[in-house]
Amino acid sequence: MSGNRIGDEGEDIGSAVSSQRHGEVGEAAAYVHKVGKPPKQKLVEEIKYTLKETFFHDDPLRHFKDQPKSKKLLLGIQSVFPILEWGRRYKLHMFKGDLIAGLTIASLCIPQDIGYAKLANLDPQYGLYSSFVPPLIYAIMGSSRDIAIGPVAVVSLLLGTMLQDEIDPKKHKHEYERLAFTATFFAGITQFALGFFRLGFLIDFLSHAAIVGFMGGAAITISLQQLKGLLGIKTAQFTKKTDIVSVMRSVFTTLHHGWNWETIVIGVAFLAFLLLAKYIAKRKKKLFWVSAIAPLISVIVSTFFVYITRADKKGVQIVKHIDKGINPSSIHEIYFTGTYVAKGFKIGAIAGLIGLTEAVAIGRTFAAMKDYHLDGNKEMVALGTMNVIGSFTSCYVATGSFSRSAVNYMAGCNTAVSNMVMSCVVLLTLYVITPLFKYTPNAILASIIISAVVGLIDLEAMKLIWKIDKFDFVACMGAFFGVVFIGVELGLLIAVAISFAKILLQVTRPRTAVLGRIPRTAVYRNIQQYPEATKLPGLLIVRVDSAIYFSNSNYIRERILRMLTDEEEDLKDTKQKIKYLIIEMSPVTDIDTSGIHSLEDLYKGLKKRDIELVLANPGQAVLDKLHASDFANTIGDDNIFLTVSDAVAILAPKLEP
């Protein structure tokens, strides 16, 4: 094993032992603090503390303390509707930034919304509907100043893929739309419930690595799906599957009779223009508006070009028709009974969780950049409420868009008023401009979507994940290739499964380490990390880097015994023997009944080998359970120490010949 025996540091440790022989041990022992038994906590108080730390760790009621009833009522209303708080401080000069930002993201969202609606197999107007009502609700209830609300590519693809597995969007269009509204309703209910019951920590189970992989895979899948519009392939000739093999087979089987060269020229030319605009905006931050306005310019120019040349009669597919007017009511369209309720709930819950993960991540990112607090649970309530109301007004699942939020931030938004401005522009579009989109070629919408999702493939993040944690990289690649080669739904399932597998592996196989003394100090550290650390004769010091539960207690006991056996093998040729096993327990945050039983078994096994078990620095929760189980009395209070250094100061003299 790594590390040096006491003889290698003779001057260091030998002088300490020598001084201990001459009477300084008694003086050192006088300063050893005993680990006292903590006062017994009442059951009610213990449960109350546990619930508070689990669900109310941020102490949401702290503002209500010592306040009159009228003030508490006002604070309560403000907590639900943050606009009442920041609205009182809103100044006219702030509106300039919000106006510019709102107009900028509106120019970006209108063409994107039309394309994303097609991605969800819905008519174009539903994308615009989803950028009108939900942003207004979020502006009233949301706490982020920068997030821009509306349909997003990943959720649109996920929704479209899962919905078409249940209902054919062409043959049963009305039923498909009803199921989309039902899924949106349950997406909102799921998001609202997570926030209301303060269960937001559940979305953290989907690791960052899995999200990076899923988003990257989804970007590839979305881009492949757009080959249909980019090449002019008719929908009836294109596969409904999303995996790369099925899509590419469908693309090349239609090579001679499905492609349209005029469509390809339009799509590729404007895709190059959009990517160039993104490149310019990325190189020069002040020119962010170039990338933001490029999609709208592409739509206007291409639509005018198709109209004057009547390219639609030469095979160029166009949007044809977008319903004019404000969102119609759809509350009567939602399935509240029947076989589609369960299917709507499943699809909505999955889409809601993905949308929630994306929105909270975006909100936290920009909140950190502007140094303000974002309440995750309030965000979930706001997002849930807007999707529930959205499902009543012909909207499908909306969430925070990273590309639009970035533009919103760069454009100088100050508050959520920018979302309101965007909604007003979308409203004007629905009432006045929609007929002008009649000749918009589908190839342009495909180009806009491809250029928008390119940024979801984060190669730098993938490289960083590889450098930091190889298992995280496996999760990332599992999600990526799962989405690309199998499908969006199963790819997401793989991402979740690998994330859970990592958690289980870390819980069931925690790290353990042999500790040694850093020369000329009283500090004990892992001998693999610090090769100069020395092991003391007759002592084996082990640290357990995890709580001890039923899932890992047997492994920890066996691992410690294996370390002890290895140590005794190393000492076989010497006259030294291990007399004390010291377990450093400061990282052990908790222990359960199985953990106590494993310690008891370890104690009995050590006793047969004439070795004493010593514990150092157990936390209050652990110490409570050690006393409650009477294990503390079994090993003796004299064998429980505040630190490893205290334990060595007392035990080392007992090992002297």
Coordinates of C-alpha atoms in Angstrom, one line a residue, residues 303-522:
T303 CA -42.1 34.9 -49.1
F304 CA -41.8 37.9 -51.5
F305 CA -39.6 35.9 -53.8
V306 CA -42.0 32.9 -53.9
Y307 CA -45.0 35.2 -54.5
I308 CA -43.6 37.1 -57.5
T309 CA -42.1 34.0 -59.1
R310 CA -45.1 31.7 -58.1
A311 CA -42.6 29.1 -57.2
D312 CA -45.3 27.3 -55.3
K313 CA -46.6 26.1 -58.7
K314 CA -43.2 24.6 -59.4
G315 CA -43.3 22.3 -56.4
V316 CA -42.1 24.7 -53.6
Q317 CA -44.2 23.8 -50.6
I318 CA -45.6 26.8 -48.7
V319 CA -47.4 27.5 -45.5
K320 CA -50.7 28.2 -47.4
H321 CA -52.9 29.3 -44.5
I322 CA -52.7 30.6 -40.9
D323 CA -55.9 31.3 -39.0
K324 CA -56.4 35.0 -38.3
G325 CA -57.5 36.2 -34.9
I326 CA -56.9 35.8 -31.2
N327 CA -56.6 32.5 -29.3
P328 CA -60.0 30.6 -29.4
S329 CA -61.1 28.9 -26.2
S330 CA -60.1 25.2 -26.0
I331 CA -61.3 24.3 -22.4
H332 CA -64.1 22.2 -23.9
E333 CA -61.5 20.3 -26.1
I334 CA -59.5 18.9 -23.2
Y335 CA -60.0 15.2 -22.5
F336 CA -61.1 15.0 -18.8
T337 CA -62.6 11.5 -19.3
G338 CA -62.0 8.5 -21.5
T339 CA -59.0 6.6 -22.6
Y340 CA -57.0 9.6 -23.7
V341 CA -56.8 11.1 -20.2
A342 CA -54.0 8.7 -19.0
K343 CA -52.1 9.1 -22.3
G344 CA -52.4 12.9 -22.0
F345 CA -51.1 12.8 -18.5
K346 CA -48.1 10.7 -19.4
I347 CA -47.1 12.8 -22.4
G348 CA -47.8 16.1 -20.5
A349 CA -45.8 15.0 -17.4
I350 CA -42.7 14.2 -19.5
A351 CA -43.0 17.3 -21.7
G352 CA -43.6 19.4 -18.5
L353 CA -40.6 18.1 -16.7
I354 CA -38.3 18.7 -19.7
G355 CA -39.7 22.2 -20.2
L356 CA -39.3 22.8 -16.5
T357 CA -35.7 21.7 -16.4
E358 CA -34.9 23.9 -19.4
A359 CA -36.7 27.0 -18.0
V360 CA -35.2 26.7 -14.5
A361 CA -31.7 26.2 -15.8
I362 CA -32.1 29.3 -18.1
G363 CA -33.6 31.4 -15.3
R364 CA -30.8 30.5 -12.8
T365 CA -28.1 31.2 -15.4
F366 CA -29.3 34.8 -16.1
A367 CA -30.1 35.4 -12.5
A368 CA -26.5 34.6 -11.6
M369 CA -25.3 36.9 -14.3
K370 CA -27.4 39.8 -13.0
D371 CA -26.9 38.9 -9.3
Y372 CA -30.5 38.5 -8.2
H373 CA -32.3 35.6 -6.5
L374 CA -34.6 33.2 -8.4
D375 CA -37.0 31.1 -6.4
G376 CA -37.2 27.8 -8.2
N377 CA -40.5 26.7 -6.6
K378 CA -42.2 30.0 -7.6
E379 CA -40.9 29.6 -11.1
M380 CA -42.5 26.2 -11.3
V381 CA -45.8 27.5 -10.0
A382 CA -45.7 30.3 -12.6
L383 CA -44.8 28.0 -15.5
G384 CA -47.5 25.5 -14.4
T385 CA -50.1 28.2 -14.2
M386 CA -49.3 29.6 -17.6
N387 CA -49.5 26.2 -19.2
V388 CA -52.8 25.3 -17.5
I389 CA -54.3 28.6 -18.7
G390 CA -52.6 28.1 -22.1
S391 CA -54.3 24.7 -22.5
F392 CA -57.6 26.6 -22.1
T393 CA -56.7 29.1 -24.9
S394 CA -55.5 26.8 -27.7
C395 CA -51.8 26.8 -26.7
Y396 CA -49.4 23.9 -26.4
V397 CA -46.5 23.5 -23.9
A398 CA -44.5 26.7 -23.6
T399 CA -41.4 27.2 -21.5
G400 CA -38.2 29.3 -21.4
S401 CA -36.3 29.6 -24.7
F402 CA -32.5 29.8 -24.3
S403 CA -31.9 31.5 -27.7
R404 CA -34.7 34.1 -27.1
S405 CA -33.7 34.6 -23.5
A406 CA -30.1 35.3 -24.6
V407 CA -31.3 37.8 -27.1
N408 CA -33.6 39.3 -24.5
Y409 CA -30.6 39.7 -22.1
M410 CA -28.4 41.1 -24.8
A411 CA -31.0 43.6 -25.9
G412 CA -31.1 45.2 -22.5
C413 CA -34.3 44.0 -20.9
N414 CA -34.9 45.2 -17.4
T415 CA -38.1 43.3 -16.4
A416 CA -40.7 40.8 -17.6
V417 CA -42.3 43.8 -19.4
S418 CA -40.3 42.6 -22.5
N419 CA -42.4 39.5 -22.5
M420 CA -45.5 41.7 -22.5
V421 CA -44.2 43.7 -25.5
M422 CA -43.5 40.5 -27.3
S423 CA -47.0 39.2 -26.6
C424 CA -48.5 42.5 -28.0
V425 CA -46.5 42.1 -31.2
V426 CA -47.6 38.5 -31.6
L427 CA -51.2 39.7 -31.0
L428 CA -50.8 42.3 -33.8
T429 CA -49.4 39.6 -36.0
L430 CA -52.4 37.3 -35.3
Y431 CA -54.8 40.1 -36.2
V432 CA -53.1 41.7 -39.1
I433 CA -50.1 40.0 -40.5
T434 CA -51.0 36.3 -40.7
P435 CA -52.4 36.4 -44.3
L436 CA -48.9 37.7 -45.5
F437 CA -47.4 34.3 -44.4
K438 CA -49.4 32.4 -47.0
Y439 CA -46.6 32.2 -49.5
T440 CA -43.8 31.5 -46.9
P441 CA -41.9 28.4 -48.1
N442 CA -41.5 25.5 -45.7
A443 CA -37.8 25.4 -46.5
I444 CA -37.4 28.7 -44.7
L445 CA -39.0 27.4 -41.6
A446 CA -36.8 24.4 -41.8
S447 CA -33.7 26.6 -42.1
I448 CA -34.8 28.7 -39.2
I449 CA -35.2 25.7 -37.0
I450 CA -31.9 24.1 -38.0
S451 CA -30.0 27.4 -37.3
A452 CA -31.8 27.7 -33.9
V453 CA -31.0 24.2 -32.7
V454 CA -27.3 24.2 -33.8
G455 CA -26.5 25.9 -30.5
L456 CA -27.9 23.0 -28.5
I457 CA -24.9 20.8 -29.5
D458 CA -22.5 21.9 -26.8
L459 CA -19.2 20.3 -27.8
E460 CA -17.2 22.3 -25.2
A461 CA -19.5 21.1 -22.4
M462 CA -19.0 17.5 -23.6
K463 CA -15.2 17.9 -23.6
L464 CA -15.4 19.3 -20.1
I465 CA -17.6 16.5 -18.9
W466 CA -15.0 14.0 -20.3
K467 CA -12.2 15.7 -18.4
I468 CA -14.1 15.9 -15.1
D469 CA -16.0 12.7 -14.8
K470 CA -15.9 9.7 -17.2
F471 CA -19.1 8.2 -15.8
D472 CA -20.9 11.5 -16.4
F473 CA -19.6 11.3 -20.0
V474 CA -21.1 7.9 -20.3
A475 CA -24.4 9.3 -19.2
C476 CA -24.0 12.2 -21.7
M477 CA -23.2 9.9 -24.6
G478 CA -25.9 7.4 -23.6
A479 CA -28.5 10.2 -23.8
F480 CA -27.0 11.6 -27.1
F481 CA -26.8 8.3 -29.0
G482 CA -30.1 7.1 -27.5
V483 CA -32.0 10.1 -28.9
V484 CA -30.2 9.9 -32.3
F485 CA -30.3 6.2 -33.0
I486 CA -33.4 5.0 -31.0
G487 CA -35.8 7.9 -30.5
V488 CA -36.5 10.9 -28.3
E489 CA -38.6 9.1 -25.8
L490 CA -36.2 6.2 -25.2
G491 CA -33.2 8.5 -25.4
L492 CA -34.7 10.5 -22.5
L493 CA -35.3 7.2 -20.6
I494 CA -31.7 6.2 -21.1
A495 CA -30.5 9.6 -19.8
V496 CA -32.7 9.2 -16.7
A497 CA -31.6 5.5 -16.2
I498 CA -27.9 6.3 -16.4
S499 CA -28.3 9.3 -14.0
F500 CA -30.0 7.0 -11.5
A501 CA -27.4 4.3 -12.1
K502 CA -24.7 6.8 -11.2
I503 CA -26.5 7.8 -8.0
L504 CA -27.0 4.1 -7.0
L505 CA -23.3 3.3 -7.7
Q506 CA -22.1 6.2 -5.6
V507 CA -24.5 5.3 -2.8
T508 CA -23.8 1.5 -2.8
R509 CA -20.1 1.8 -3.4
P510 CA -18.8 4.8 -1.5
R511 CA -15.2 5.8 -1.3
T512 CA -13.1 4.7 1.6
A513 CA -9.5 5.7 2.4
V514 CA -6.6 4.8 4.6
L515 CA -5.3 7.9 6.4
G516 CA -1.8 8.9 7.4
R517 CA -0.2 11.7 9.4
I518 CA 1.2 14.7 7.4
P519 CA 4.8 15.3 8.6
R520 CA 5.2 17.9 11.3
T521 CA 1.4 18.3 11.7
A522 CA -1.4 16.7 13.6

